[in-house]
Coordinates of C-alpha atoms (C1' of nucleotides) in Angstrom, one line a residue:
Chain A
X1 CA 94.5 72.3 131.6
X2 CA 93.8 71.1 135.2
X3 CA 90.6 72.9 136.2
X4 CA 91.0 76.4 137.8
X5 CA 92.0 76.7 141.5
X6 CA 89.1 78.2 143.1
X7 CA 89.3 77.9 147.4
X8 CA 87.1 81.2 146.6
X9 CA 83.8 80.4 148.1
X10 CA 84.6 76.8 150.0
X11 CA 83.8 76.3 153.3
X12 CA 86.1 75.5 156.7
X13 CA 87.2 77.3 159.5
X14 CA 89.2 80.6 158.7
X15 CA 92.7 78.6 159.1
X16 CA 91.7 76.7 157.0
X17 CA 90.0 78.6 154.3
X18 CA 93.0 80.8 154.4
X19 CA 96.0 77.9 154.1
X20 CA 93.9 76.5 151.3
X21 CA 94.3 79.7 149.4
X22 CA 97.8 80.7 150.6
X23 CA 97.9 76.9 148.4
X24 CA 96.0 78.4 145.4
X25 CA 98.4 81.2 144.9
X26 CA 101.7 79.4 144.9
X27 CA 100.1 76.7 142.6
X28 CA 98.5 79.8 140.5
X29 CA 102.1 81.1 140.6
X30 CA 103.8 77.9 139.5
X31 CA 101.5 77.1 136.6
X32 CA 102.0 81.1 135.3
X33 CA 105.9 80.6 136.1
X34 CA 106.3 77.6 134.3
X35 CA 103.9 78.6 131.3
X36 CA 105.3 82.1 130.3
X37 CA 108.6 81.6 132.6
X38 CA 109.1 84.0 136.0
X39 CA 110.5 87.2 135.0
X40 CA 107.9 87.3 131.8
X41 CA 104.8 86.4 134.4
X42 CA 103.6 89.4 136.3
X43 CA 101.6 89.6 139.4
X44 CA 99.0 90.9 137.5
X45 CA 98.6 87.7 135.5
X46 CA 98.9 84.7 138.3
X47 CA 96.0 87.4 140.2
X48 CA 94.0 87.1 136.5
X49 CA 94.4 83.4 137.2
X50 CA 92.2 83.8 140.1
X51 CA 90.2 86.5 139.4
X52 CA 91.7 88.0 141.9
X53 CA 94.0 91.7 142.2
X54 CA 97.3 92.0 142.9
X55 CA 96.6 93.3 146.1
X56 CA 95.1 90.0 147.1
X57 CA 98.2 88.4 146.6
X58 CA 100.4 90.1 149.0
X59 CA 97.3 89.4 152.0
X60 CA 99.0 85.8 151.6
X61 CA 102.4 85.8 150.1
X62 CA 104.9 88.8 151.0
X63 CA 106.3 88.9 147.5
X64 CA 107.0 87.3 144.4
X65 CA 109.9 85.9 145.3
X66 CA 108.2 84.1 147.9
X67 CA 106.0 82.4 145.5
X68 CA 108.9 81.6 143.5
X69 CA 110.5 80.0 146.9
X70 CA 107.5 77.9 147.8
X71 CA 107.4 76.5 144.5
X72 CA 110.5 75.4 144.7
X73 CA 110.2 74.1 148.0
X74 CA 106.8 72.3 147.0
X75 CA 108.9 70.0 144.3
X76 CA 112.1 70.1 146.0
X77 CA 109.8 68.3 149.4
X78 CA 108.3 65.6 147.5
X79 CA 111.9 64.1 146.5
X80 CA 113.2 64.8 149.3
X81 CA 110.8 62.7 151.4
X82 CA 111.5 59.8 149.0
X83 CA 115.0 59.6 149.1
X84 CA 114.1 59.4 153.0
X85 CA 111.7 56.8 152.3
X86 CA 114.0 54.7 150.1
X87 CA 116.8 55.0 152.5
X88 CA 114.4 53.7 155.7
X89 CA 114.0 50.1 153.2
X90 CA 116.0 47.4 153.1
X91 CA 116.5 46.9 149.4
X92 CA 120.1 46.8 147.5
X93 CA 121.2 50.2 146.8
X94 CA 120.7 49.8 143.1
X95 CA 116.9 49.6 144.3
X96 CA 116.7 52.2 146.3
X97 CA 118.3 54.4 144.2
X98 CA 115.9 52.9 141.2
X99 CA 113.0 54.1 143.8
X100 CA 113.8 57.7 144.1
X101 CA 114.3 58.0 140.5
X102 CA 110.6 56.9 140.3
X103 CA 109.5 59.4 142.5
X104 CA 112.0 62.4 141.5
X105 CA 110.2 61.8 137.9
X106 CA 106.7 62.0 139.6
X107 CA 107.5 65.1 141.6
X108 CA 109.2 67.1 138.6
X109 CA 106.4 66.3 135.5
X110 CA 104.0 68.0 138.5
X111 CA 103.1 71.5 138.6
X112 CA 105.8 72.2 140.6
X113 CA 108.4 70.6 138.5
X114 CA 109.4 73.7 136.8
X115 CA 110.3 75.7 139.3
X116 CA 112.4 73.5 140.9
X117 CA 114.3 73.5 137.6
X118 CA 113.8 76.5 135.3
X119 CA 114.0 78.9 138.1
X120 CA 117.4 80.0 138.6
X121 CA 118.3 80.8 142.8
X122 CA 119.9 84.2 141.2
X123 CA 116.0 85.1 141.4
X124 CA 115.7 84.8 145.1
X125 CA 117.5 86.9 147.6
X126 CA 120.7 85.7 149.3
X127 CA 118.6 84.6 152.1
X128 CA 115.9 82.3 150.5
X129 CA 118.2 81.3 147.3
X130 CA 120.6 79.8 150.6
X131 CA 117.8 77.6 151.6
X132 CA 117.3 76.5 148.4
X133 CA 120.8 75.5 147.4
X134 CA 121.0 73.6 150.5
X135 CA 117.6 71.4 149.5
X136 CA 119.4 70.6 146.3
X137 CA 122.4 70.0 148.0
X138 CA 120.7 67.6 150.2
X139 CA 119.3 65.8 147.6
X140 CA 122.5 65.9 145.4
X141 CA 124.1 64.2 148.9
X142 CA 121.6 61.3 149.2
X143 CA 121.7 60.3 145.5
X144 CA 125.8 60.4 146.0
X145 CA 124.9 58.0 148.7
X146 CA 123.0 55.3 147.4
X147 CA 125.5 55.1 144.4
X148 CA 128.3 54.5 146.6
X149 CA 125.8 52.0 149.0
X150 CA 125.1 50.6 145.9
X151 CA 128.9 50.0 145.1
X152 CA 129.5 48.6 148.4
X153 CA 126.4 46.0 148.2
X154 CA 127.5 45.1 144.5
X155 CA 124.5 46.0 142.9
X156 CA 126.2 49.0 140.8
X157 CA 129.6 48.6 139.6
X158 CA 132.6 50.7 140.0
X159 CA 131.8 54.0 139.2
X160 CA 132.3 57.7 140.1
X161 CA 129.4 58.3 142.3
X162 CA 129.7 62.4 141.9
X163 CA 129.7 62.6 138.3
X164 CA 127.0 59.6 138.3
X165 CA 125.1 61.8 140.5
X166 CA 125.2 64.6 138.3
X167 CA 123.9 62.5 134.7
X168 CA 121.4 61.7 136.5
X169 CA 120.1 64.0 138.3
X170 CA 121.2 66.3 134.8
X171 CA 118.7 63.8 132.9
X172 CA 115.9 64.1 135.2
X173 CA 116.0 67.8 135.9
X174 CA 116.0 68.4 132.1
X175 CA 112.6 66.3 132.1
X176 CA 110.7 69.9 132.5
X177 CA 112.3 70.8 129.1
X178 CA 110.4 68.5 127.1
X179 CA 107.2 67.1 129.1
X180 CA 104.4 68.2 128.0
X181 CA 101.4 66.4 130.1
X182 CA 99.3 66.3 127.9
X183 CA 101.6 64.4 124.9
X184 CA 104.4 62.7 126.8
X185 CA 104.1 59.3 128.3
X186 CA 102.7 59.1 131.7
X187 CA 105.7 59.7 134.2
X188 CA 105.8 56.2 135.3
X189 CA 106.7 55.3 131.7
X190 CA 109.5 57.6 131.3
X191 CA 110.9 56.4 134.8
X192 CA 111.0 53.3 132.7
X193 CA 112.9 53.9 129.9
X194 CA 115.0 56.1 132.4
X195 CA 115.9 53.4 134.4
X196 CA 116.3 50.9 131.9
X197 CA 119.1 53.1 130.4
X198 CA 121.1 54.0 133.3
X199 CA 120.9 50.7 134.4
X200 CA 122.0 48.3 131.4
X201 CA 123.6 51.3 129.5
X202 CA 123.6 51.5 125.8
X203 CA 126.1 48.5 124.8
X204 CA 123.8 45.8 124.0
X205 CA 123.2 43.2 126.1
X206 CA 124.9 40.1 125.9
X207 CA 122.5 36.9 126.5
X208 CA 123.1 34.5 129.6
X209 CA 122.4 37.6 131.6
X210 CA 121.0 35.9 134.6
X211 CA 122.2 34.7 138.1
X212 CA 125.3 33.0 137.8
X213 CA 128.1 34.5 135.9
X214 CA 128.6 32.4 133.3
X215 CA 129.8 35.5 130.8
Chain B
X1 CA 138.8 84.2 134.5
X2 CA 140.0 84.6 130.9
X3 CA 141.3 87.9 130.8
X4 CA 139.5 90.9 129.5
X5 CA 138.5 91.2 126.0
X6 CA 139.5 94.4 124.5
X7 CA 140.1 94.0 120.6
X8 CA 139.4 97.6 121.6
X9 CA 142.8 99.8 120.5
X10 CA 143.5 96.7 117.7
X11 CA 145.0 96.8 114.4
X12 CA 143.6 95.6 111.4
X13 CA 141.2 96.7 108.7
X14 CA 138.0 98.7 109.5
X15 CA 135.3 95.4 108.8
X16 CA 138.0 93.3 110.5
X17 CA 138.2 95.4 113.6
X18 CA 134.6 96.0 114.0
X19 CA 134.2 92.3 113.7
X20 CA 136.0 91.7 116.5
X21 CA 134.6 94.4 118.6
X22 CA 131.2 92.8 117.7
X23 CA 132.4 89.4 119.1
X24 CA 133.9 90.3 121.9
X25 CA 130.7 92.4 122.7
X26 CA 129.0 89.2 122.4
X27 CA 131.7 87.0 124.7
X28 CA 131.4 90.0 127.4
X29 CA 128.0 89.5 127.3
X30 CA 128.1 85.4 127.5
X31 CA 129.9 85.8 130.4
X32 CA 127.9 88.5 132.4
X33 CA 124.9 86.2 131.9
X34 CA 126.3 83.4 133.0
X35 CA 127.6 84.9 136.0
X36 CA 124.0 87.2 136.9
X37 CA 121.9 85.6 134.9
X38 CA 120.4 87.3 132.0
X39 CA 117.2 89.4 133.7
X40 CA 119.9 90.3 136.3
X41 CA 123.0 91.7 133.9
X42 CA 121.8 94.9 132.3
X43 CA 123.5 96.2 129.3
X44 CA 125.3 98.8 131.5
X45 CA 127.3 95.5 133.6
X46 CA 128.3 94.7 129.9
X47 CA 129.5 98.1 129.0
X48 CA 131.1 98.2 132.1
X49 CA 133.0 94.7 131.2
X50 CA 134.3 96.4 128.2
X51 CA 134.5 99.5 129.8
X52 CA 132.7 100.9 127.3
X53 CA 129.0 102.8 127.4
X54 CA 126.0 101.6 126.9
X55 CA 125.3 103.4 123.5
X56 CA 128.6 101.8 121.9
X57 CA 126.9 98.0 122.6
X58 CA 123.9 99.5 120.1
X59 CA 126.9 100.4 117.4
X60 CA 127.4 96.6 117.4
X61 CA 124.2 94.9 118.1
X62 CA 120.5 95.9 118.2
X63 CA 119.3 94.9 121.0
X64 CA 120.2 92.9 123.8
X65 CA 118.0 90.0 122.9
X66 CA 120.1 89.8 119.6
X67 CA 123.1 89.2 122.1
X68 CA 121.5 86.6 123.9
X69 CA 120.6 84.7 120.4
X70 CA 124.1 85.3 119.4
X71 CA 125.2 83.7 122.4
X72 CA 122.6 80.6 121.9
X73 CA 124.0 80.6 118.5
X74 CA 127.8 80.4 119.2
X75 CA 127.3 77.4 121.0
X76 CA 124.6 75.6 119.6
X77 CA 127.1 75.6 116.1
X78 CA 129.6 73.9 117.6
X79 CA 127.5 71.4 118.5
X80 CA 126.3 71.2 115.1
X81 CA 129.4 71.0 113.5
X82 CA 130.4 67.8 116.0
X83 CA 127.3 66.1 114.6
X84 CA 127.8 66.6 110.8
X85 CA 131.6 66.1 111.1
X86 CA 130.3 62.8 113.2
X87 CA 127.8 62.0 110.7
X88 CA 130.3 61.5 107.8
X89 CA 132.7 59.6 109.9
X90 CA 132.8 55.6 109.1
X91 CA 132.5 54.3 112.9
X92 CA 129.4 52.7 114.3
X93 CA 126.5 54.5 115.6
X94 CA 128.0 54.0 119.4
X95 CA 131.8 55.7 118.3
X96 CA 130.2 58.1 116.4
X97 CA 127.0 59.3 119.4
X98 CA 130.1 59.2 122.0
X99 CA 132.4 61.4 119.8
X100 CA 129.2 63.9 119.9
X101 CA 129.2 63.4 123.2
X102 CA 133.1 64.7 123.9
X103 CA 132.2 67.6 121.7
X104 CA 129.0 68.4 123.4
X105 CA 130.5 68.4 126.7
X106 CA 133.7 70.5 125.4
X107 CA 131.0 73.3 124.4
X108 CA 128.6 73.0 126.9
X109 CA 131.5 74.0 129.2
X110 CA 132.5 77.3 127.1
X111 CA 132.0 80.6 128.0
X112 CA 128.8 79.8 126.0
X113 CA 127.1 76.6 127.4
X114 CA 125.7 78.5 129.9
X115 CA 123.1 80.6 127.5
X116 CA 122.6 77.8 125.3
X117 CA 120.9 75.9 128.4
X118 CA 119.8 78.4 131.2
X119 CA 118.4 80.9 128.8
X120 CA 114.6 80.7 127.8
X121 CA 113.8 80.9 124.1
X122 CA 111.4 82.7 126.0
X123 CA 113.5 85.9 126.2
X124 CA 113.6 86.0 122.7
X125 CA 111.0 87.1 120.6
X126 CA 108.7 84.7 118.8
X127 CA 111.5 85.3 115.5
X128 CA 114.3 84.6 117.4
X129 CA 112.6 81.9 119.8
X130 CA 111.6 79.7 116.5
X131 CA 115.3 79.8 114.7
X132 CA 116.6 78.6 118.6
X133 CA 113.8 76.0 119.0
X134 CA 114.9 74.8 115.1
X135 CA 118.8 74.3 116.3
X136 CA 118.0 72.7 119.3
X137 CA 115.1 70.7 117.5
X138 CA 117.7 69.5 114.5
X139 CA 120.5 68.4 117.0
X140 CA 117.5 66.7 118.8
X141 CA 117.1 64.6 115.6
X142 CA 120.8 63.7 115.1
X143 CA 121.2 62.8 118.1
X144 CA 118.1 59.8 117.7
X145 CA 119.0 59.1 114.3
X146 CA 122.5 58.2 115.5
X147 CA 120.9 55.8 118.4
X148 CA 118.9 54.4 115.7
X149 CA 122.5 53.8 113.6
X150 CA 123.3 52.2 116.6
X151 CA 121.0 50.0 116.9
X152 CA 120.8 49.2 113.3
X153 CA 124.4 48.1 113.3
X154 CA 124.5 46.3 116.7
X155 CA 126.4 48.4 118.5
X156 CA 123.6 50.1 120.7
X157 CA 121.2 47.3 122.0
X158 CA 117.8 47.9 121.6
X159 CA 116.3 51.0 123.8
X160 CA 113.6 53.7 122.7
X161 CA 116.1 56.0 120.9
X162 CA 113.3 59.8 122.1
X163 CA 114.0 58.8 125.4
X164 CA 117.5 58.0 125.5
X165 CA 118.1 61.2 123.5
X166 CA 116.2 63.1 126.0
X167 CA 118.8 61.7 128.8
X168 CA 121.8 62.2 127.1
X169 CA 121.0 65.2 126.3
X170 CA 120.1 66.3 129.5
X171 CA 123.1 65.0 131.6
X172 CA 124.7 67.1 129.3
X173 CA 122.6 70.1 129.3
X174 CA 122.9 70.1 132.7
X175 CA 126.7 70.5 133.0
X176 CA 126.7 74.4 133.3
X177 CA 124.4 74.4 136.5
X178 CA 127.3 72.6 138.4
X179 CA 130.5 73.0 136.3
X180 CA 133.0 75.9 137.6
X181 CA 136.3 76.0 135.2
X182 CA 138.4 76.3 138.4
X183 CA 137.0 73.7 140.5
X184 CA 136.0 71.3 138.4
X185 CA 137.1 67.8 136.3
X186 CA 137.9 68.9 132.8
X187 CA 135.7 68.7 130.0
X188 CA 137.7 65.6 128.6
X189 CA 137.4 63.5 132.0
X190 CA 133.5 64.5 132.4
X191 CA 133.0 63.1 128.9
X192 CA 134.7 60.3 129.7
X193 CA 132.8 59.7 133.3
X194 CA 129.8 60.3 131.0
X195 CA 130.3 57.9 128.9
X196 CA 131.2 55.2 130.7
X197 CA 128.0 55.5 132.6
X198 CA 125.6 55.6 129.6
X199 CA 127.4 52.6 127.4
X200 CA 127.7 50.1 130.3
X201 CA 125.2 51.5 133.0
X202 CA 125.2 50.9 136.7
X203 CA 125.0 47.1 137.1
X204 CA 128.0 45.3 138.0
X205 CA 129.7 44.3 134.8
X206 CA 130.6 41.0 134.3
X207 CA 133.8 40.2 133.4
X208 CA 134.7 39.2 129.6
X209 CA 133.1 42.7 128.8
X210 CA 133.3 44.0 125.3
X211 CA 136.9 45.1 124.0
X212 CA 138.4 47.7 125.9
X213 CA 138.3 51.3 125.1
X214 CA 140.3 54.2 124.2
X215 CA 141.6 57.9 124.8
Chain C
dC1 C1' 145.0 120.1 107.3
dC2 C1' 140.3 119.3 106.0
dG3 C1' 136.0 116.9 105.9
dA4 C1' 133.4 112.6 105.3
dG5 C1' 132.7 108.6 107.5
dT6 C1' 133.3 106.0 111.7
dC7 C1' 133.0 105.5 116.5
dT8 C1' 131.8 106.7 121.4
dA9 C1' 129.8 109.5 125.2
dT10 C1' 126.3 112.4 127.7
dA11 C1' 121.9 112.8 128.9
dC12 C1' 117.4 111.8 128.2
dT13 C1' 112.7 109.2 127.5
dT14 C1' 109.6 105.6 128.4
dG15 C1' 107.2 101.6 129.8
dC16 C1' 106.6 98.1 132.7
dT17 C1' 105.9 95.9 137.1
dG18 C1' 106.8 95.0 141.9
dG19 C1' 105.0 96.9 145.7
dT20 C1' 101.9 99.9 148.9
dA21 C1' 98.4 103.2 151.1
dG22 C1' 94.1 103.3 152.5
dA23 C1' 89.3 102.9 151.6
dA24 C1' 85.5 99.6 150.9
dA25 C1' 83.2 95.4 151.2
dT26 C1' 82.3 91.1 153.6
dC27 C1' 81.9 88.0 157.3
dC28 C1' 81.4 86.5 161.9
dT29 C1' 80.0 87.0 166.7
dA30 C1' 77.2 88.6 170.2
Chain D
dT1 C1' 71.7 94.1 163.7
dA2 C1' 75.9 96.5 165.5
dG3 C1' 80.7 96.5 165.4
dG4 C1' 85.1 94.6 165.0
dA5 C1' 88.0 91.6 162.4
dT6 C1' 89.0 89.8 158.1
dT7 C1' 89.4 90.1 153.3
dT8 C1' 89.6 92.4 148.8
dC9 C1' 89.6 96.4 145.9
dT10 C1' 90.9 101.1 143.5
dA11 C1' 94.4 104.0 142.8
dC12 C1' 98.8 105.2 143.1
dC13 C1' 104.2 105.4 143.5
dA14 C1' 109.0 104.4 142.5
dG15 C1' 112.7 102.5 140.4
dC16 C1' 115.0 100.1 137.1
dA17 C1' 116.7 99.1 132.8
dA18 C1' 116.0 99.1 127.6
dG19 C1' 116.5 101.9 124.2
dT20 C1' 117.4 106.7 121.7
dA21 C1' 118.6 111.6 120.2
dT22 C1' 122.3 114.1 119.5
dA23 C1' 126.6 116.0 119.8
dG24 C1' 131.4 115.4 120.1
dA25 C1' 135.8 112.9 119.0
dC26 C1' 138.7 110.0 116.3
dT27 C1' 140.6 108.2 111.7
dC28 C1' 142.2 108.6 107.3
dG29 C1' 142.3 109.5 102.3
dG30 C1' 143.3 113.4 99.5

DNA sequence: CCGAGTCTATACTTGCTGGTAGAAATCCTA
DNA sequence: TAGGATTTCTACCAGCAAGTATAGACTCGG
C-alpha cells in the first residue's frame, strides 16, 4: 500500500544514489517476504517490484539471503536502540521496561516486522543466522534485565524474569501474525492494551488501588 | 529424542497396521520439520527417519503438503478438544481460560507445536490454507468468548478481550521458538509461570490478594 | 504352492529458482 | 564528444527436490 520505492531517477552523489537503492531492495525484499513469505517470493518478483531484473539485484545485494539478513537486522536495530535508550533514563524499571514495549510494537507492525519474526535463522547460513541469534539474544538479555531491575526497585513484583521475558516478548513477536496496517489499531494503541494487560493482569482490580496500601 | 518410530515389522490387522504406518509417517515428519524446518527437510530426510524410500511416504500420504496439514492438524485438535471439554466445565471464565491455557502449553510443546506455529498456511495450498486458517480462526473465538465469560461473571476485570486473546495466544504460540524438551521447565511449570504473569501482572501485589491458588 | 492384493524400491522426469557470464546501455568527466 | 567507469539487461546454467512409472517382493487366503 505504501507507494512504490523508486530511488530510480533521484538525484545525489553516486554514494548516495547507490545506498538509497541498496535501501529500496531490502525494503522491496521485506515487503515481497512478508506478503507471499521468503521461500514462496522469488528474485524475480521483489526485481518486478522495481521494475527492475534480477541481475540488478545482485549489483547491490550478494544474495537472497542477504536481503533476508538485512531485514532482519533493519527491525532487530530499531529495538535494540530502545532498550539502550530506556536503559540510559532514570525511570523505575517497570517504566522502562513499559518504554521498549512501546517501541518493540513500533518497530515490528513496520515493514520490517516480519522478518524479524516469520523468518526462521535455518534460512540464513551458519555465518549470518549466528549474528542473528545473537541480536535476539541481546535483546532477550535486556528485557531479562529490566524485569529483574524492576524487582529490585519494587515496581514489578516477584516474578520469574526468564519466563516473563519470554510471554512477552512471545506476545509481541506474534504481533506480525495478525496486524494488518490497514485494519488493526494504530501500534500505539495495541502498546496500550499490551501494557495494560501485563501490567494489572487479568484478575480484576480491586478499588483503593492508589498510593498507600490500604488493601 | 523419543526413540524411532517403526510400527514398521508390527502385528495387527492390515487397516490397523497401515494406520499406524500412516501416523508414524506423519510424527517422522513433525519432527524433521521442527528440527530443519519445513523448506529445508525434503521427503528423502523423512524416508531416511523411517528408513524407508521416498516412494513408500506416497503409499501413505499424497503429498508432502498433506503431511504438513496433518501435522497442523494433530495439534491444532488437541487444542480444540481442551476448549470444548473447558467450555462445558462449571468454573468461571478465569478457571476455565487458564485450564486452556495448561492444555495449550502441554500441546504446543509436542512433537507437533512446532508446525502448528512456525509453518505458513502459506505452504499449503489455498484448500488446505483455508481449513488451517478456520482452526486457528475458531480457537481464536473461544479463546475471546471465554475472556468475555470472564468478564461477565467477575472473574476477569474489564480489558479488550481481541487484544488480550491476541497476547495469550501469542506467549503461547511462541513457546516452540525457545522450548528444547531437554533443557527446558516442563510444560506444567511454564503454564504455571504463564499464568501467574497474565492473572496478576507485573505490579507489586498488594498483600490481602485474592484466595490462593492451586496445583 | 499359487496368484491377487498389498507394499516397497530403483530409477527417472520435470519445473522452478538462485545465481552468473558477458554484452549493452548509460552516465560522468575532461 | 571521447572514453572509462558505472549500471542494467538478455540469456543461460546447474542443482535440488517433488513427484511418478514401473517392476519386484512380500503376505495370505484357498
Amino acid at each position: 500500500m505504501p507507494g512504490p520505492i523508486s530511488p530510480w531517477r533521484v538525484t545525489g552523489t553516486r554514494e548516495r544514489r547507490r545506498e538509497l537503492k541498496r535501501d529500496a531492495v531490502i525494503l522491496a525484499a521485506a515487503r515481497a517476504f512478508r506478503a507471499r513469505g521468503y521461500h514462496h517470493t522469488s528474485l524475480d518478483d521483489i526485481a518486478a517490484l522495481l521494475h527492475v531484473t534480477k541481475p540488478t539485484l545482485y549489483y547491490y545485494v550478494a544474495s537472497k539471503e542477504e536481503m533476508l539478513f538485512e531485514c532482519f537486522r533493519a527491525g532487530l536495530d530499531r529495538i535494540a536502540t530502545a532498550c539502550s535508550k530506556a536503559r540510559r533514563g532514570t525511570a523505575s524499571g517497570r517504566e522502562q521496561l513499559i518504554e521498549v514495549v512501546r517501541s518493540y510494537v513500533e518497530a515490528i507492525t513496520s515493514d520490517f516486522g516480519w522478518c524479524m519474526v516469520r523468518a526462521e535463522d535455518q534460512d540464513l547460513g551458519p555465518e549470518l543466522g549466528a549474528r542473528i541469534r545473537q541480536l535476539k539474544s541481546e535483546i532477550d538479555q535486556e528485557i531479562r534485565r529490566l524485569v529483574r531491575a524492576g524487582i529490585a526497585d519494587g515496581s514489578i513484583g516477584d516474578c520469574d524474569p526468564k519466563m516473563v521475558a519470554f510471554a512477552l516478548a512471545g506476545a509481541l513477536n506474534w504481533i506480525p501474525h495478525w496486524y494488518r496496517d490497514n485494519a488493526s489499531l494504530p501500534a500505539s494503541a495495541i502498546a496500550d492494551r499490551f501494557v495494560e494487560v501485563f501490567v494489572h493482569g487479568l484478575a480484576p482490580r480491586r478499588e483503593g488501588a492508589l498510593p498507600g496500601k490500604s488493601s
